[in-house]
CSV table of C-alpha atoms and ligand atoms in Angstrom, one decimal:
chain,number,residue,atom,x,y,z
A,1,UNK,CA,0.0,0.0,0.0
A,2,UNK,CA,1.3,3.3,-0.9
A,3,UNK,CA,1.5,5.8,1.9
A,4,UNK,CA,1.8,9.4,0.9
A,5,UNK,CA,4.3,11.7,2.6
A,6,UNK,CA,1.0,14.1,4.2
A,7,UNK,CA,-1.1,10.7,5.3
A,8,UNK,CA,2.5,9.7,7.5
A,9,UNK,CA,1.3,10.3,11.5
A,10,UNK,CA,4.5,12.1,13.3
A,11,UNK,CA,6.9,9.1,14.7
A,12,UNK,CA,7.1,11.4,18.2
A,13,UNK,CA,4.2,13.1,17.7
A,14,UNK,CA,2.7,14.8,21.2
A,15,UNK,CA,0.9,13.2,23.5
A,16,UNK,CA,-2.1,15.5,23.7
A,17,UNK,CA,-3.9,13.6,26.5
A,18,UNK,CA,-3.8,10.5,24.7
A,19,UNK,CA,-1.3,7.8,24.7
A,20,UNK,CA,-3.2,5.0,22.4
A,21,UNK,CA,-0.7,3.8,20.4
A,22,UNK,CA,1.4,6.5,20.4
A,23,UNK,CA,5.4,5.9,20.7
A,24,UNK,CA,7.3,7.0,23.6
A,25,UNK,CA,10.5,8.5,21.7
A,26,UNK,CA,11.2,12.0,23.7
A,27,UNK,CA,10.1,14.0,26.9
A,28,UNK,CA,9.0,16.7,24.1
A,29,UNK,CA,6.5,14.7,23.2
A,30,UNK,CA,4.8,15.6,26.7
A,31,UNK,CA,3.2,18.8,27.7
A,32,UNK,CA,2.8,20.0,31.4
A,33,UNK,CA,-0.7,19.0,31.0
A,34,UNK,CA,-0.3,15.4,30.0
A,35,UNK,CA,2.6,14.8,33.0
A,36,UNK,CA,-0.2,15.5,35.1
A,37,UNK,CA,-2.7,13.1,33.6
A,38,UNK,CA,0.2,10.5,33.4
A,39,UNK,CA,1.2,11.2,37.0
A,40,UNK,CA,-2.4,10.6,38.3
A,41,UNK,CA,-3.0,7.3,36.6
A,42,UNK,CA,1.0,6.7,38.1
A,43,UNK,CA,-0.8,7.0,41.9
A,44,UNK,CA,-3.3,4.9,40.6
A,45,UNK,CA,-1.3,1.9,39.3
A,46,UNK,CA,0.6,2.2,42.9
A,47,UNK,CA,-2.4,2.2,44.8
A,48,UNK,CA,-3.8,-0.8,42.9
A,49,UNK,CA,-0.6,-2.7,43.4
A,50,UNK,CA,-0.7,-1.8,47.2
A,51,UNK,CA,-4.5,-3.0,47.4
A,52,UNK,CA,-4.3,-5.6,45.0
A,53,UNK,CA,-1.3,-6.8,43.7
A,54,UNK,CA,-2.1,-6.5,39.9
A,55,UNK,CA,-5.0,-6.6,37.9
A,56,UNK,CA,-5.8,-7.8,34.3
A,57,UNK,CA,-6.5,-4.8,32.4
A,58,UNK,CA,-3.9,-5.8,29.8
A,59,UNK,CA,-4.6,-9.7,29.5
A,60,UNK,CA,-3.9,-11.0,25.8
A,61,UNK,CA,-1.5,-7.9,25.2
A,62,UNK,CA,2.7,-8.9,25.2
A,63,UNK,CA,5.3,-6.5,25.6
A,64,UNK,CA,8.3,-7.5,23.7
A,65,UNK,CA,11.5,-6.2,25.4
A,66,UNK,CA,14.1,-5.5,23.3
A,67,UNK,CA,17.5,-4.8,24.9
A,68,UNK,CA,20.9,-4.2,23.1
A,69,UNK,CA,22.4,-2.9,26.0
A,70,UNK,CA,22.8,-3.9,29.7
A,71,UNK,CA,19.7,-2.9,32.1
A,72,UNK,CA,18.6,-4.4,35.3
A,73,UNK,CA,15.8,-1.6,36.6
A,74,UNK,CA,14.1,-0.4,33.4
A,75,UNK,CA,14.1,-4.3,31.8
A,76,UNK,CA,12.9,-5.5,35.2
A,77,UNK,CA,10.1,-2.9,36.1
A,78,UNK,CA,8.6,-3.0,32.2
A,79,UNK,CA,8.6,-6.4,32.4
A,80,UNK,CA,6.8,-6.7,36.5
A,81,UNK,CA,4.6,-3.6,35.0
A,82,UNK,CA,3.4,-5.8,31.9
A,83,UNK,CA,2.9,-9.0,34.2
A,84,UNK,CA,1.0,-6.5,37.0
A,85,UNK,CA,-1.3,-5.2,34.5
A,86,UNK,CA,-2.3,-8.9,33.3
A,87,UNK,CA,0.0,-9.1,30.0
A,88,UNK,CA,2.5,-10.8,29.0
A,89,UNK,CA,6.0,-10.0,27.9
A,90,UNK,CA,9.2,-11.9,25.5
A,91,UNK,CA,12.5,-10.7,26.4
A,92,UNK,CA,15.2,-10.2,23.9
A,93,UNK,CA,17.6,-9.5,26.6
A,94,UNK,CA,20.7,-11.2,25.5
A,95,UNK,CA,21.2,-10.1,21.8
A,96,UNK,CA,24.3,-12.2,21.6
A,97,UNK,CA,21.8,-15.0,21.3
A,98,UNK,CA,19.4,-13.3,19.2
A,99,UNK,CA,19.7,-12.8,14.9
A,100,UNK,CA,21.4,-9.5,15.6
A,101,UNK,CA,24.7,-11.7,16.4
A,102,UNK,CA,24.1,-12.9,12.8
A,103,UNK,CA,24.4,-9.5,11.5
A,104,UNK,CA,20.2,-9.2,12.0
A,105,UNK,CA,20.0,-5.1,11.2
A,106,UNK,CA,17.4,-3.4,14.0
A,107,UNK,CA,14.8,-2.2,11.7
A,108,UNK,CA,14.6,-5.7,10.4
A,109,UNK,CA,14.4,-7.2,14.2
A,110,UNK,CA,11.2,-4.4,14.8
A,111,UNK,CA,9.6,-5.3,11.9
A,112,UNK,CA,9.6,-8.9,12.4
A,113,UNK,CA,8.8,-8.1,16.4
A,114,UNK,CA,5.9,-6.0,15.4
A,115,UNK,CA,4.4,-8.7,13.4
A,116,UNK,CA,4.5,-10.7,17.0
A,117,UNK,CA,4.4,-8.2,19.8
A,118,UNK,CA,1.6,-5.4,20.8
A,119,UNK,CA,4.3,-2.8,22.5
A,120,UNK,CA,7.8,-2.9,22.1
A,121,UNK,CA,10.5,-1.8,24.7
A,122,UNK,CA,13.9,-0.8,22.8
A,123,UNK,CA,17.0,0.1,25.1
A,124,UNK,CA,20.0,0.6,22.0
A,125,UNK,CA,23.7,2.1,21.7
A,126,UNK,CA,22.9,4.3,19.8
A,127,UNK,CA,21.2,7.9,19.7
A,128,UNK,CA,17.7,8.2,17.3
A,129,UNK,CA,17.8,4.4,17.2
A,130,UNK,CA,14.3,4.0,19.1
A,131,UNK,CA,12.9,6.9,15.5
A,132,UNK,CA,14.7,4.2,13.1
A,133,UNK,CA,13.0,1.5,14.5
A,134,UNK,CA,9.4,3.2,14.8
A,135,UNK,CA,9.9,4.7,11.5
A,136,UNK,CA,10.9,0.5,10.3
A,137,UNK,CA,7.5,-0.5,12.2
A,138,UNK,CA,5.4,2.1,10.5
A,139,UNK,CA,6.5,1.4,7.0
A,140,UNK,CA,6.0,-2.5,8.0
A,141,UNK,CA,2.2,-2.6,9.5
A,142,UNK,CA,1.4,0.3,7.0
A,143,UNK,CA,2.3,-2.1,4.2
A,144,UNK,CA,-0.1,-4.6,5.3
A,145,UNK,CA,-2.8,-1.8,6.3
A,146,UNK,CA,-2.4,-2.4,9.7
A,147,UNK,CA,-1.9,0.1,13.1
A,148,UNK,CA,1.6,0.6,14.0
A,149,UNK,CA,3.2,-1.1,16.9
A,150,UNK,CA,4.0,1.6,19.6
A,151,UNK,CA,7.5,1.2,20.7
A,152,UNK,CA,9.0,3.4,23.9
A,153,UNK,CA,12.7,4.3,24.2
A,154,UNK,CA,14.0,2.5,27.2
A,155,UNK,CA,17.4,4.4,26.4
A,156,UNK,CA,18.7,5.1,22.7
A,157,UNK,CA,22.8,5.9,23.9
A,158,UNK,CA,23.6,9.2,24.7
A,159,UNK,CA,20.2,10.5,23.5
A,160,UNK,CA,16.9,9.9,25.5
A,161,UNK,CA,15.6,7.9,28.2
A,162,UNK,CA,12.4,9.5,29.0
A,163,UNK,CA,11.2,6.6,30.7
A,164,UNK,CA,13.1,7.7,33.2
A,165,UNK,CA,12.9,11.0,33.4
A,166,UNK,CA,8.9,10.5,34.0
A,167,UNK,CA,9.5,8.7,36.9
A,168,UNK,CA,12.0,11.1,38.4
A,169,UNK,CA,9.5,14.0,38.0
A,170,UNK,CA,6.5,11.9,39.5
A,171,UNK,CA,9.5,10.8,42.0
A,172,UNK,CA,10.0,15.1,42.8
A,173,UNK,CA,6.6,15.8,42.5
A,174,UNK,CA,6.0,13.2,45.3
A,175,UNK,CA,9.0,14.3,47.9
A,176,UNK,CA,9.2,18.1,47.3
A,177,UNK,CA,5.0,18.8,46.5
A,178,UNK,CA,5.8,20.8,43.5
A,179,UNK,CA,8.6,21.8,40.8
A,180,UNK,CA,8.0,25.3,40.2
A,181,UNK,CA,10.8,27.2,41.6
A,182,UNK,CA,12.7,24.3,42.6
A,183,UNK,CA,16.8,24.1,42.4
A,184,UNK,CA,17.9,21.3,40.6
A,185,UNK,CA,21.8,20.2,41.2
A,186,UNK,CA,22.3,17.6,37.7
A,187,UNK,CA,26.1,16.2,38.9
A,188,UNK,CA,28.2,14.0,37.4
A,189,UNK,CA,28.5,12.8,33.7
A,190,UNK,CA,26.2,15.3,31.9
A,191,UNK,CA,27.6,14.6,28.5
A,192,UNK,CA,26.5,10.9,27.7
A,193,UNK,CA,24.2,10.5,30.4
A,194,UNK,CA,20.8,10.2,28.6
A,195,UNK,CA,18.8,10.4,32.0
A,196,UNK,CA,19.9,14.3,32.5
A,197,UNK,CA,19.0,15.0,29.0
A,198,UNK,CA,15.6,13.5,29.4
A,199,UNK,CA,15.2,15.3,33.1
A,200,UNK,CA,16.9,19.0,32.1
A,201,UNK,CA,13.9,18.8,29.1
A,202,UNK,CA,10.9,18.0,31.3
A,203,UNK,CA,12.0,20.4,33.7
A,204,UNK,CA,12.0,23.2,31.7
A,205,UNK,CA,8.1,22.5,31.5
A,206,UNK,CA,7.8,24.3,34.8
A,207,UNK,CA,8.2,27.6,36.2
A,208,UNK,CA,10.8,29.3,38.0
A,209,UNK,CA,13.4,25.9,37.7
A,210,UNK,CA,16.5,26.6,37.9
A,211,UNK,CA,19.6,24.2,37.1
A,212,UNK,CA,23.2,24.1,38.6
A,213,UNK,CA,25.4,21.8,36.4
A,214,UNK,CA,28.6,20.0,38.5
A,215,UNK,CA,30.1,17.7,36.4
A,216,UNK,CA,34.2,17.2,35.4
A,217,UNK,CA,35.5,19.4,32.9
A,218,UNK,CA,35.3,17.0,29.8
A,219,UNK,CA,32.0,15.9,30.7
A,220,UNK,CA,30.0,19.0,30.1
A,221,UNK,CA,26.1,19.0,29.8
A,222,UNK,CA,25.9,18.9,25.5
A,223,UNK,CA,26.2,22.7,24.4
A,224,UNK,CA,22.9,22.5,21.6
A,225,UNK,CA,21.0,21.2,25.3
A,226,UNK,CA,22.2,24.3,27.1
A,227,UNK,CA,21.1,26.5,23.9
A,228,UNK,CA,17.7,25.0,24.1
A,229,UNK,CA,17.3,25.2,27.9
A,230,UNK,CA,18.3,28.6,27.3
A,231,UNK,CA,15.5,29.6,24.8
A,232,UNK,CA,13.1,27.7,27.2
A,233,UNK,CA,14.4,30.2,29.8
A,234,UNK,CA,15.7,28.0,32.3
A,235,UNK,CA,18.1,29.6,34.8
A,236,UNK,CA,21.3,27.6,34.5
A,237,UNK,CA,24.8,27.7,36.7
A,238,UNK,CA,27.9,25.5,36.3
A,239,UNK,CA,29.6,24.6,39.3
A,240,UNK,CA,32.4,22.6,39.5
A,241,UNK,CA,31.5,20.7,43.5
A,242,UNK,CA,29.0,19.9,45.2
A,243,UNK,CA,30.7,21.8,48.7
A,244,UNK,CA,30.6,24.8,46.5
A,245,UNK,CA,26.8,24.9,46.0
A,246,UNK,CA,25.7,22.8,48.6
A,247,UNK,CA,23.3,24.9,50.3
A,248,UNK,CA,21.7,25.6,47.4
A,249,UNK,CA,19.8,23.0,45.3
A,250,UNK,CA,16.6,20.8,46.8
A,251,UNK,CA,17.3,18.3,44.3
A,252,UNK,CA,20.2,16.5,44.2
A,253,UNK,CA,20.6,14.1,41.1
A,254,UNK,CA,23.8,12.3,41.3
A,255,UNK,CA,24.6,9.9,38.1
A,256,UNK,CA,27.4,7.6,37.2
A,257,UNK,CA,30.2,8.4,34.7
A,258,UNK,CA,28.8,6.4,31.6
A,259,UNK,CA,32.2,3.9,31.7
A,260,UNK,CA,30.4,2.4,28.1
A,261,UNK,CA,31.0,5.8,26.4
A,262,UNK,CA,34.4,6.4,26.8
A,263,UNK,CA,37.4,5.5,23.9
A,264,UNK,CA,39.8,3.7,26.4
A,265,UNK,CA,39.9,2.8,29.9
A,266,UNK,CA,42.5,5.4,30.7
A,267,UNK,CA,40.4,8.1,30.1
A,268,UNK,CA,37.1,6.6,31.9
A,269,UNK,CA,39.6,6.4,35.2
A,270,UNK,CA,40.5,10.2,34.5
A,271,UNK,CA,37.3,11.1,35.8
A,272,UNK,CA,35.6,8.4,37.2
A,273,UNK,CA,35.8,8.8,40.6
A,274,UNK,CA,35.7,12.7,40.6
A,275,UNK,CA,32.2,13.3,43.1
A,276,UNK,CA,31.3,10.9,46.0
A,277,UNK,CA,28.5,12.0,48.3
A,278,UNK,CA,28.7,10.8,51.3
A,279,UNK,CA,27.3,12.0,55.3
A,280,UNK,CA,29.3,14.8,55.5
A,281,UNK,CA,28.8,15.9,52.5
A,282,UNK,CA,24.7,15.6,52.9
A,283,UNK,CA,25.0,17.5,55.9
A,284,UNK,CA,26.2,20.4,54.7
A,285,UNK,CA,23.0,20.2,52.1
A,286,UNK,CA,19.5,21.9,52.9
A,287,UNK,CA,18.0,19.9,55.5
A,288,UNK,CA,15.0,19.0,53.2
A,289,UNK,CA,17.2,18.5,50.1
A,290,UNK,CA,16.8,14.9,48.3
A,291,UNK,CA,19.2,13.3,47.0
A,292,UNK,CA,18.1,11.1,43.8
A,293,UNK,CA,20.3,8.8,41.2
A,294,UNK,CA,19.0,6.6,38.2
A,295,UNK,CA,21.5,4.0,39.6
A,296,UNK,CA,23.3,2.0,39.2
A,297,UNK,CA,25.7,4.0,41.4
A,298,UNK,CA,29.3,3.2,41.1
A,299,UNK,CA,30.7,4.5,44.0
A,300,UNK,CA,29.1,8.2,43.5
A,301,UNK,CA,26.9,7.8,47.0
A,302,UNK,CA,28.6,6.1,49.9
A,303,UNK,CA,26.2,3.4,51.6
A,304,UNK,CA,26.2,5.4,54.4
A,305,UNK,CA,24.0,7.8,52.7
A,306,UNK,CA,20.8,5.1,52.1
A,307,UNK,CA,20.0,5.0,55.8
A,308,UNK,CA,19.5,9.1,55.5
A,309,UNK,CA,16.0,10.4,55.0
A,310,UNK,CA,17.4,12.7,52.1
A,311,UNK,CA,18.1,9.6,50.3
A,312,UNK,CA,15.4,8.7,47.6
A,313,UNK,CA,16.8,6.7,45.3
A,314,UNK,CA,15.5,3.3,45.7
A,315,UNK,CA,11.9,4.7,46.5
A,316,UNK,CA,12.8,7.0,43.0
A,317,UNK,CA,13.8,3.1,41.6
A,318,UNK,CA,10.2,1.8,42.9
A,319,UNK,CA,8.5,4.8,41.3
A,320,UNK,CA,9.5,3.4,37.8
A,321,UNK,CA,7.2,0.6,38.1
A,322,UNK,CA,4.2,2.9,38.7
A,323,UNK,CA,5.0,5.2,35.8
A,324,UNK,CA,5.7,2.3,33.2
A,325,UNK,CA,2.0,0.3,34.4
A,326,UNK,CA,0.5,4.1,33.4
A,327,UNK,CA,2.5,4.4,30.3
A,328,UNK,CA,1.9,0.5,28.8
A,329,UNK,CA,-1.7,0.9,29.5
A,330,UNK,CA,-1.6,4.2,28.3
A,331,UNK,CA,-0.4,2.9,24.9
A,332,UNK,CA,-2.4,-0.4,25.0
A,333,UNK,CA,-5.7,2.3,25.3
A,334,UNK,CA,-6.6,1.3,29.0
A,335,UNK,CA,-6.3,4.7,31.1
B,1,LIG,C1,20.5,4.7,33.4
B,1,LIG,C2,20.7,4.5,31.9
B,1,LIG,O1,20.6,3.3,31.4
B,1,LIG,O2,20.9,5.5,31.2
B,1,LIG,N1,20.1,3.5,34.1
B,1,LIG,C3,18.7,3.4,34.3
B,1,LIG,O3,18.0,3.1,33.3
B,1,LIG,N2,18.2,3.5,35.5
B,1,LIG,C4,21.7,5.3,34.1
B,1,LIG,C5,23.0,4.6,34.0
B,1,LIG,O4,23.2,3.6,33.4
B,1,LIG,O5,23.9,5.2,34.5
């Protein structure tokens, strides 16, 4: 079937209050008003798993989890999220035993998956690969006159992962009451990590945020970011510690230099150990501050720092479940 150029929906097209079938592919897909809507249905899904355990709203549906690159949390909590809701899912966890170690290209892998699967989860190397394969998908089920597959970007390299970044709003939204006018302290490897991307975007959604970068010299949040922030009219500071600024963020969001990213070994050890939080250094922190991390953490909070009620992270880690239930049923056309 031929598709014209002006009949093609937008691969990332907004979310405008409703998630049927769309792809997850960018936080810009979401406006202020739809992180609401998502975040309600998010207190929902906990609630219900609280009360209930899980529920069969998606019974018949399978998620097909496609991931090229190591995950533990957002495989896990997309796959218990799936199960919860009544679906079920097929992991393609281990590429090396999968087609792709045949040389399999990944729009050929999403079309073939899209003939099988009702949502697919895609976590790849490389930045824009989550468009390539939705763009693959589209062509595929248009072919044979049928609805796209929606696919969500669990992580495409140093791009996206706004999977993530949902849950770490909800996750603010939750511990601090509201974003507007919060300080948000983004520390660590702000170049390749794809979770501060996602985050510094949806946070420029709300008013009166304002962002203090601290992250080692070469590691710099991506200059066309800090453009974009800047004509979204987010305040922005660099700082180069945490002692420095410490007193001054209520947000603390610690992540891990991106080892993966780096050309040798030599240079990840340059930097990798370049911020550790640890009691003292919480201490000198606003009393109310929280600290938050995507994890894995590689040495960037000492253990000491879990027992602390400033410490979020594993309740931020929980939160993901909650937000992926909302957005697969969301997708699948349950909210
Ligand atoms: C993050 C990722 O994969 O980008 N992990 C996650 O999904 N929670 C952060 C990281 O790997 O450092």
């Amino acid at each position: 079937m031929l598709i014209l150029e002006s009949q093609k929906r937008d691969i990332a097209g907004q979310i405008g209050g409703d998630l049927l079938g769309k792809n997850i592919i960018s936080v810009d897909q979401f406006e202020r008003s739809d992180l609401e809507q998502l975040f309600e249905v998010t207190a929902r899904m906990k609630r219900l798993k609280e009360q209930n355990g899980s529920t069969d709203i998606l019974r018949g549906k399978i998620l097909a989890n496609l991931f090229y690159e190591a995950s533990t949390r957002t495989d896990a909590s997309f796959s218990i999220a799936m199960k919860r809701l009544g679906g079920e899912v097929h992991n393609i966890v281990g590429v090396q035993f999968s087609s792709v170690s045949k040389g399999e290209t990944l729009p050929d892998t999403v079309r073939v998956l899209s003939g099988y699967a009702d949502v697919i989860v895609l976590r790849h190397p490389e930045k824009g690969a989550t468009r390539l394969a939705a763009q693959a998908i589209e062509s595929e089920r248009a072919k044979l006159g049928q609805t796209p597959v929606p696919i969500i970007n669990a992580g495409d390299g140093v791009g996206e992962h706004p999977s993530q970044a949902l849950l770490d709003v909800y996750t603010i939204q939750q511990k601090c009451n509201q974003i507007d006018g919060l300080t948000v302290a983004l520390v660590g490897d702000l170049k390749h990590g794809r979770t501060v991307h996602s985050l510094a975007r949806l946070l420029s959604m709300y008013n009166g945020v304002k962002l203090i970068f601290i992250a080692p010299p070469s590691l710099p949040m991506p200059e066309e970011l800090v453009i974009e922030l800047q004509a979204r009219g987010v305040e922005m500071q660099v700082a180069s510690t945490i002692t420095e600024v410490a007193a001054a963020a209520d947000v603390w969001y610690i992540t891990r230099v991106q080892k993966e990213r780096f050309e040798s070994i030599e240079a990840y050890k340059e930097v990798h150990d370049s911020y550790c939080v640890t009691a003292a250094t919480v201490a000198a922190m606003k009393a109310e501050a929280i600290i938050m991390h995507p994890l894995p953490r590689v040495g960037e909070i000492s253990p000491e720092v879990d027992e602390l009620p400033q410490a979020v992270y594993f309740e931020q880690a929980a939160n993901g479940m909650y937000v992926r239930m909302a957005l697969l049923a969301g997708v699948l056309g349950k909210w």
